[in-house]
Coordinates of C-alpha atoms and ligand atoms in Angstrom, one line a residue:
M146 CA -0.1 0.1 0.0
N147 CA 1.3 3.5 -1.1
S148 CA 0.9 6.0 1.7
E149 CA 3.8 8.0 0.8
N150 CA 3.1 11.6 1.3
K151 CA -0.4 11.2 2.1
T152 CA -1.3 11.5 5.9
A153 CA -5.0 10.8 7.3
E154 CA -4.8 14.8 8.0
S155 CA -4.2 15.6 4.2
L156 CA -7.5 13.6 3.3
I157 CA -9.7 13.3 6.5
V158 CA -10.7 16.7 8.4
T159 CA -12.1 16.1 11.6
L160 CA -15.1 18.3 12.7
P161 CA -16.1 18.4 16.6
C162 CA -19.6 18.4 15.8
T163 CA -21.7 16.5 18.8
G164 CA -25.4 17.3 17.4
W165 CA -27.5 16.7 14.6
G166 CA -28.0 20.6 13.4
Q167 CA -29.1 22.6 16.2
N168 CA -27.0 25.2 17.7
E169 CA -23.9 23.7 15.8
P170 CA -21.9 26.7 14.5
A171 CA -21.6 27.0 10.7
N172 CA -18.0 25.7 10.0
P173 CA -16.6 27.3 6.5
Q174 CA -14.0 24.6 6.4
A175 CA -16.2 21.9 5.8
V176 CA -17.7 22.8 2.6
E177 CA -13.7 23.7 1.5
A178 CA -12.4 20.3 2.4
L179 CA -15.9 18.5 0.9
E180 CA -15.2 20.0 -2.5
Q181 CA -11.5 19.3 -2.5
G182 CA -12.5 15.4 -1.9
K183 CA -11.5 15.2 1.6
V184 CA -13.7 13.1 4.0
L185 CA -15.3 15.4 7.0
Y186 CA -15.1 13.1 10.1
L187 CA -17.3 13.8 12.7
P188 CA -16.2 11.5 15.5
N189 CA -18.5 12.5 18.3
L190 CA -21.8 12.4 16.0
A191 CA -23.7 9.1 17.1
F192 CA -26.6 8.2 15.7
M193 CA -28.5 6.9 18.8
L194 CA -30.9 3.6 18.0
S195 CA -34.1 3.1 20.6
E196 CA -34.0 -0.2 22.5
E197 CA -36.7 -1.4 20.4
E198 CA -34.8 -0.1 16.8
K199 CA -32.1 -2.5 18.2
Q200 CA -33.9 -5.7 17.2
L201 CA -33.5 -4.2 13.3
L202 CA -29.5 -5.1 13.7
D203 CA -30.0 -8.3 12.0
P204 CA -28.7 -9.2 8.6
S205 CA -31.9 -11.7 8.0
L206 CA -33.8 -9.0 7.6
V207 CA -32.1 -8.0 4.1
D208 CA -34.0 -9.5 1.0
V209 CA -31.3 -12.1 -0.4
K210 CA -31.4 -10.3 -3.8
R211 CA -30.4 -7.3 -2.4
K212 CA -27.2 -5.8 -0.6
N213 CA -29.1 -3.7 1.9
I214 CA -32.3 -2.2 2.9
S215 CA -33.1 1.2 1.1
F216 CA -35.5 3.8 1.8
K217 CA -36.5 7.1 -0.3
P218 CA -37.9 9.3 2.4
V219 CA -39.7 11.5 0.0
E220 CA -41.7 8.9 -1.7
G221 CA -42.0 6.6 1.4
T222 CA -40.6 3.8 -0.9
L223 CA -38.9 1.0 1.2
T224 CA -37.2 -1.7 -0.4
G225 CA -35.3 -4.8 0.4
I226 CA -37.0 -6.1 3.7
T227 CA -37.9 -9.6 4.0
D228 CA -40.6 -9.4 7.5
S229 CA -43.2 -6.8 6.7
S230 CA -43.9 -6.9 10.4
K231 CA -40.7 -4.8 10.9
E232 CA -41.8 -2.5 8.2
P233 CA -43.2 0.4 10.6
L234 CA -40.3 0.4 12.6
L235 CA -37.9 0.5 9.8
R236 CA -39.4 3.2 8.0
G237 CA -39.5 5.1 11.6
L238 CA -35.6 4.6 11.7
L239 CA -35.0 5.5 8.2
Q240 CA -36.9 8.5 8.2
R241 CA -35.5 10.2 11.2
Y242 CA -32.1 9.2 10.0
Y243 CA -32.9 11.5 6.9
Q244 CA -34.4 14.3 9.1
H245 CA -31.3 14.3 11.1
S246 CA -29.2 14.2 7.8
L247 CA -31.0 16.8 6.4
S248 CA -30.6 19.2 9.3
L249 CA -27.0 18.3 9.7
M250 CA -26.3 19.4 6.1
N251 CA -28.3 22.6 6.7
Q252 CA -26.2 23.8 9.5
L253 CA -22.8 22.0 8.2
L254 CA -23.1 23.2 4.6
P255 CA -25.4 25.9 4.4
D256 CA -24.2 26.7 0.8
Y257 CA -26.3 23.4 -0.2
T258 CA -29.4 23.8 1.5
T259 CA -31.5 25.1 -1.6
S260 CA -30.0 22.3 -4.0
L261 CA -29.5 19.2 -2.4
C262 CA -32.2 16.6 -3.8
H263 CA -33.2 13.1 -4.6
P264 CA -32.5 12.0 -1.0
T265 CA -32.1 8.0 -0.4
N266 CA -30.9 6.2 2.3
S267 CA -30.0 2.9 3.5
L268 CA -29.5 0.3 6.4
R269 CA -26.5 -1.7 5.5
L270 CA -26.6 -4.8 7.8
H271 CA -24.3 -7.4 6.2
P272 CA -20.7 -7.5 7.4
V273 CA -18.6 -6.0 4.5
S274 CA -16.7 -9.6 4.2
A275 CA -19.9 -11.0 2.6
W276 CA -19.2 -8.8 -0.3
R277 CA -15.8 -10.1 -1.2
D278 CA -17.3 -13.5 -0.8
K279 CA -20.5 -13.1 -2.6
T280 CA -20.6 -10.5 -5.3
S281 CA -18.6 -10.1 -8.2
W282 CA -15.7 -7.3 -8.4
R283 CA -17.6 -4.8 -9.9
K284 CA -20.0 -4.9 -7.0
D285 CA -17.2 -5.4 -4.6
D286 CA -17.0 -2.3 -2.6
S287 CA -13.9 -3.2 -0.6
R288 CA -12.1 -2.3 -3.6
L289 CA -10.9 1.1 -4.0
H290 CA -13.4 3.1 -6.4
V291 CA -15.4 6.4 -7.2
D292 CA -19.0 5.8 -7.0
A293 CA -21.3 6.0 -10.4
F294 CA -24.5 4.5 -10.8
P295 CA -24.9 1.7 -13.6
S296 CA -28.6 2.1 -13.8
R297 CA -29.1 5.9 -13.3
P298 CA -27.0 8.1 -14.8
N299 CA -26.5 11.5 -13.2
Y300 CA -25.5 13.8 -15.7
G301 CA -22.7 15.4 -13.5
Q302 CA -24.8 15.8 -10.5
R303 CA -23.0 15.1 -7.7
I304 CA -23.2 12.4 -4.7
L305 CA -23.0 13.5 -1.2
R306 CA -23.2 10.7 1.0
L307 CA -23.4 10.7 4.9
F308 CA -22.4 7.5 7.0
S309 CA -23.2 6.6 10.6
N310 CA -21.5 3.5 12.0
I311 CA -24.2 2.1 14.6
N312 CA -22.5 -1.2 15.3
P313 CA -23.6 -2.5 18.5
Y314 CA -20.5 -4.1 19.4
G315 CA -17.9 -1.3 19.3
E316 CA -16.6 -2.3 16.1
P317 CA -15.3 0.4 13.7
R318 CA -15.8 0.5 10.0
S319 CA -12.5 0.1 8.3
W320 CA -12.1 2.1 5.0
R321 CA -9.2 3.0 2.5
V322 CA -9.3 6.8 1.3
G323 CA -7.3 7.2 -1.9
E324 CA -5.8 10.3 -3.8
D325 CA -7.1 13.6 -5.3
F326 CA -9.5 13.4 -8.4
R327 CA -7.7 14.9 -11.1
Q328 CA -4.6 13.0 -10.5
L329 CA -6.6 10.0 -10.3
A330 CA -8.6 10.8 -13.6
S331 CA -5.6 12.0 -15.6
R332 CA -3.6 8.6 -15.0
Y333 CA -6.6 6.4 -15.9
L334 CA -8.3 8.7 -18.9
P335 CA -6.2 7.2 -21.6
Q336 CA -7.2 3.7 -20.7
L337 CA -10.9 4.3 -20.9
D338 CA -13.2 3.1 -23.5
R339 CA -14.6 5.6 -26.1
F340 CA -17.9 6.9 -25.8
S341 CA -20.7 5.5 -27.8
P342 CA -24.1 7.4 -28.0
F343 CA -25.5 4.4 -30.1
S344 CA -24.4 1.8 -27.1
S345 CA -25.9 4.7 -24.5
W346 CA -29.2 4.7 -26.6
L347 CA -29.5 1.0 -27.0
Q348 CA -28.6 0.3 -23.2
H349 CA -31.5 2.7 -22.3
K350 CA -34.0 1.3 -25.0
V351 CA -33.3 -2.3 -23.6
G352 CA -34.1 -1.1 -19.9
I353 CA -30.4 -1.6 -18.8
T354 CA -30.4 2.3 -17.9
K355 CA -33.4 4.2 -16.6
S356 CA -32.4 7.4 -19.1
P357 CA -29.3 7.4 -21.5
R358 CA -25.8 7.5 -20.3
S359 CA -24.1 10.8 -21.1
H360 CA -20.3 10.8 -22.1
Y361 CA -19.9 12.0 -18.3
D362 CA -21.7 8.9 -16.9
H363 CA -19.9 6.8 -19.6
L364 CA -16.6 7.7 -18.2
M365 CA -17.2 7.6 -14.5
L366 CA -18.6 4.0 -15.0
Q367 CA -15.6 3.2 -17.0
L368 CA -13.1 5.0 -14.1
H369 CA -15.3 3.1 -11.5
D370 CA -14.5 -0.5 -13.2
K371 CA -11.2 0.5 -14.3
M372 CA -9.8 1.2 -10.8
K373 CA -11.8 -2.1 -9.0
S374 CA -10.4 -4.4 -11.6
D375 CA -6.4 -2.7 -11.4
A376 CA -4.8 -5.2 -8.8
E377 CA -1.7 -2.9 -9.0
Y378 CA -3.7 0.1 -8.2
Q379 CA -5.3 -1.8 -5.4
K380 CA -2.3 -2.9 -3.8
N381 CA 0.0 0.1 -4.4
G382 CA -2.3 3.2 -5.6
L383 CA -2.0 6.3 -2.9
Q384 CA -4.4 5.1 -0.1
I385 CA -4.5 5.3 3.8
P386 CA -6.3 3.4 5.9
F387 CA -8.8 4.9 8.3
D388 CA -11.0 3.3 11.1
F389 CA -14.4 4.9 11.7
P390 CA -15.6 4.0 15.5
S391 CA -18.8 2.7 16.3
G392 CA -20.9 6.1 17.3
S393 CA -18.7 8.3 14.7
S394 CA -20.1 9.7 11.3
W395 CA -18.6 11.0 8.3
I396 CA -19.1 12.7 5.0
C397 CA -17.8 12.6 1.6
F398 CA -18.6 13.1 -2.1
S399 CA -18.4 9.5 -3.1
D400 CA -18.0 10.3 -6.7
Q401 CA -14.7 12.2 -6.1
T402 CA -13.1 10.6 -3.2
P403 CA -11.6 7.3 -3.9
H404 CA -12.9 5.0 -1.2
A405 CA -13.2 1.2 0.0
A406 CA -14.8 -0.5 3.0
M407 CA -12.7 -3.2 4.3
S408 CA -14.4 -4.5 7.7
G409 CA -17.3 -3.6 9.8
Q410 CA -20.9 -4.1 10.0
Y411 CA -24.3 -2.4 10.6
I412 CA -24.2 1.4 9.2
L413 CA -26.7 4.0 8.2
E414 CA -25.8 5.9 5.1
Q415 CA -27.8 9.0 3.7
T416 CA -27.3 9.9 0.1
F417 CA -28.3 13.3 -1.5
L418 CA -27.5 14.5 -5.1
L419 CA -26.3 18.1 -5.6
P420 CA -26.3 19.7 -9.1
V421 CA -22.9 21.1 -9.9
S422 CA -24.2 24.6 -9.7
G423 CA -25.2 24.3 -6.5
M424 CA -21.3 23.9 -5.4
K425 CA -19.3 26.7 -3.7
H426 CA -16.3 25.6 -6.4
P427 CA -18.0 24.0 -9.2
E428 CA -14.8 23.4 -11.0
Q429 CA -13.8 21.0 -8.5
S430 CA -16.3 18.9 -9.6
P431 CA -15.6 15.4 -11.3
L432 CA -17.7 16.9 -14.4
K433 CA -15.6 19.8 -14.7
I434 CA -12.2 18.2 -14.0
L435 CA -13.2 15.6 -16.7
E436 CA -14.4 18.2 -19.2
S437 CA -11.1 19.9 -18.5
L438 CA -9.1 17.0 -19.2
T439 CA -10.8 16.0 -22.4
H440 CA -11.6 19.2 -23.7
E441 CA -14.7 18.2 -24.1
T442 CA -18.4 18.8 -22.9
L443 CA -19.7 16.0 -21.6
V444 CA -23.4 16.4 -20.5
Ligands
SIN829 C1 -19.1 2.2 -0.4 O1 -20.1 3.1 -0.6 O2 -18.5 2.0 -1.5 C2 -19.1 1.4 0.5 C3 -19.1 2.4 1.9 C4 -19.5 1.5 3.2 O3 -20.5 0.7 3.2 O4 -18.7 1.8 4.4
FE830 FE1 -18.9 3.6 -2.8

């Protein structure tokens, strides 16, 4: 593992937040660090479960066809649950996590308040080791990658993610965090397959994608795949290991920050999309970086 010249301090910024929004002072450093691709680490921000909710920490509640239980709080759609008697409790938990996340974002990242959209969240009950054993390399998130959705093109919108470790046995979520996006993309760009508008149209026509992939979506998916399939990069690419303890939370732009989950079990995750125009520094987005490297308009 190559962690030369990289320390946790250069990739991970620790903030002292203790509450989910109320009475937290705004911190201008948060948006700056996040848009540079750093992880915001909130060691004192625990998301608490009630005694009753603790019975939901059971991997057998996840549908075998799914990786996680997921929830769209605006539409109220819950997917991936095996036991419908647990549905009201699960909905309550995931709705509360969404409300807490929203209030945290509004306080910590006020620049984004009017732009955050398409919230979805998930309860991740399986141990990370289950991915390695059961899924294909493409779906194995213990390999360093940047996020790109295969079936839901996002046309450059940012993927902002909050995670909270709710492990009841005190186990950390262990991640690896990688290098700066421009450096990463410059290195991989020559290896990425060319974009074909016809393939993109066809993939949409046969239902592989919910809307046609843009040139941007194509490049991001290619990058995701090339990173995950590159054994040399996985082993020796720039990266640092970092443990997020039980009772902590962390935030990153997961389309920009290379990340891999190495071990741990039981986390909550909240995703928001953010249009590039809603950023403080749009030029730091993967879209603008890829456009500057390719000299093309990508969406
Ligand atoms: C990922 O988003 O790639 C996995 C993160 C995690 O579940 O810890
Ligand atoms: Fe990921």
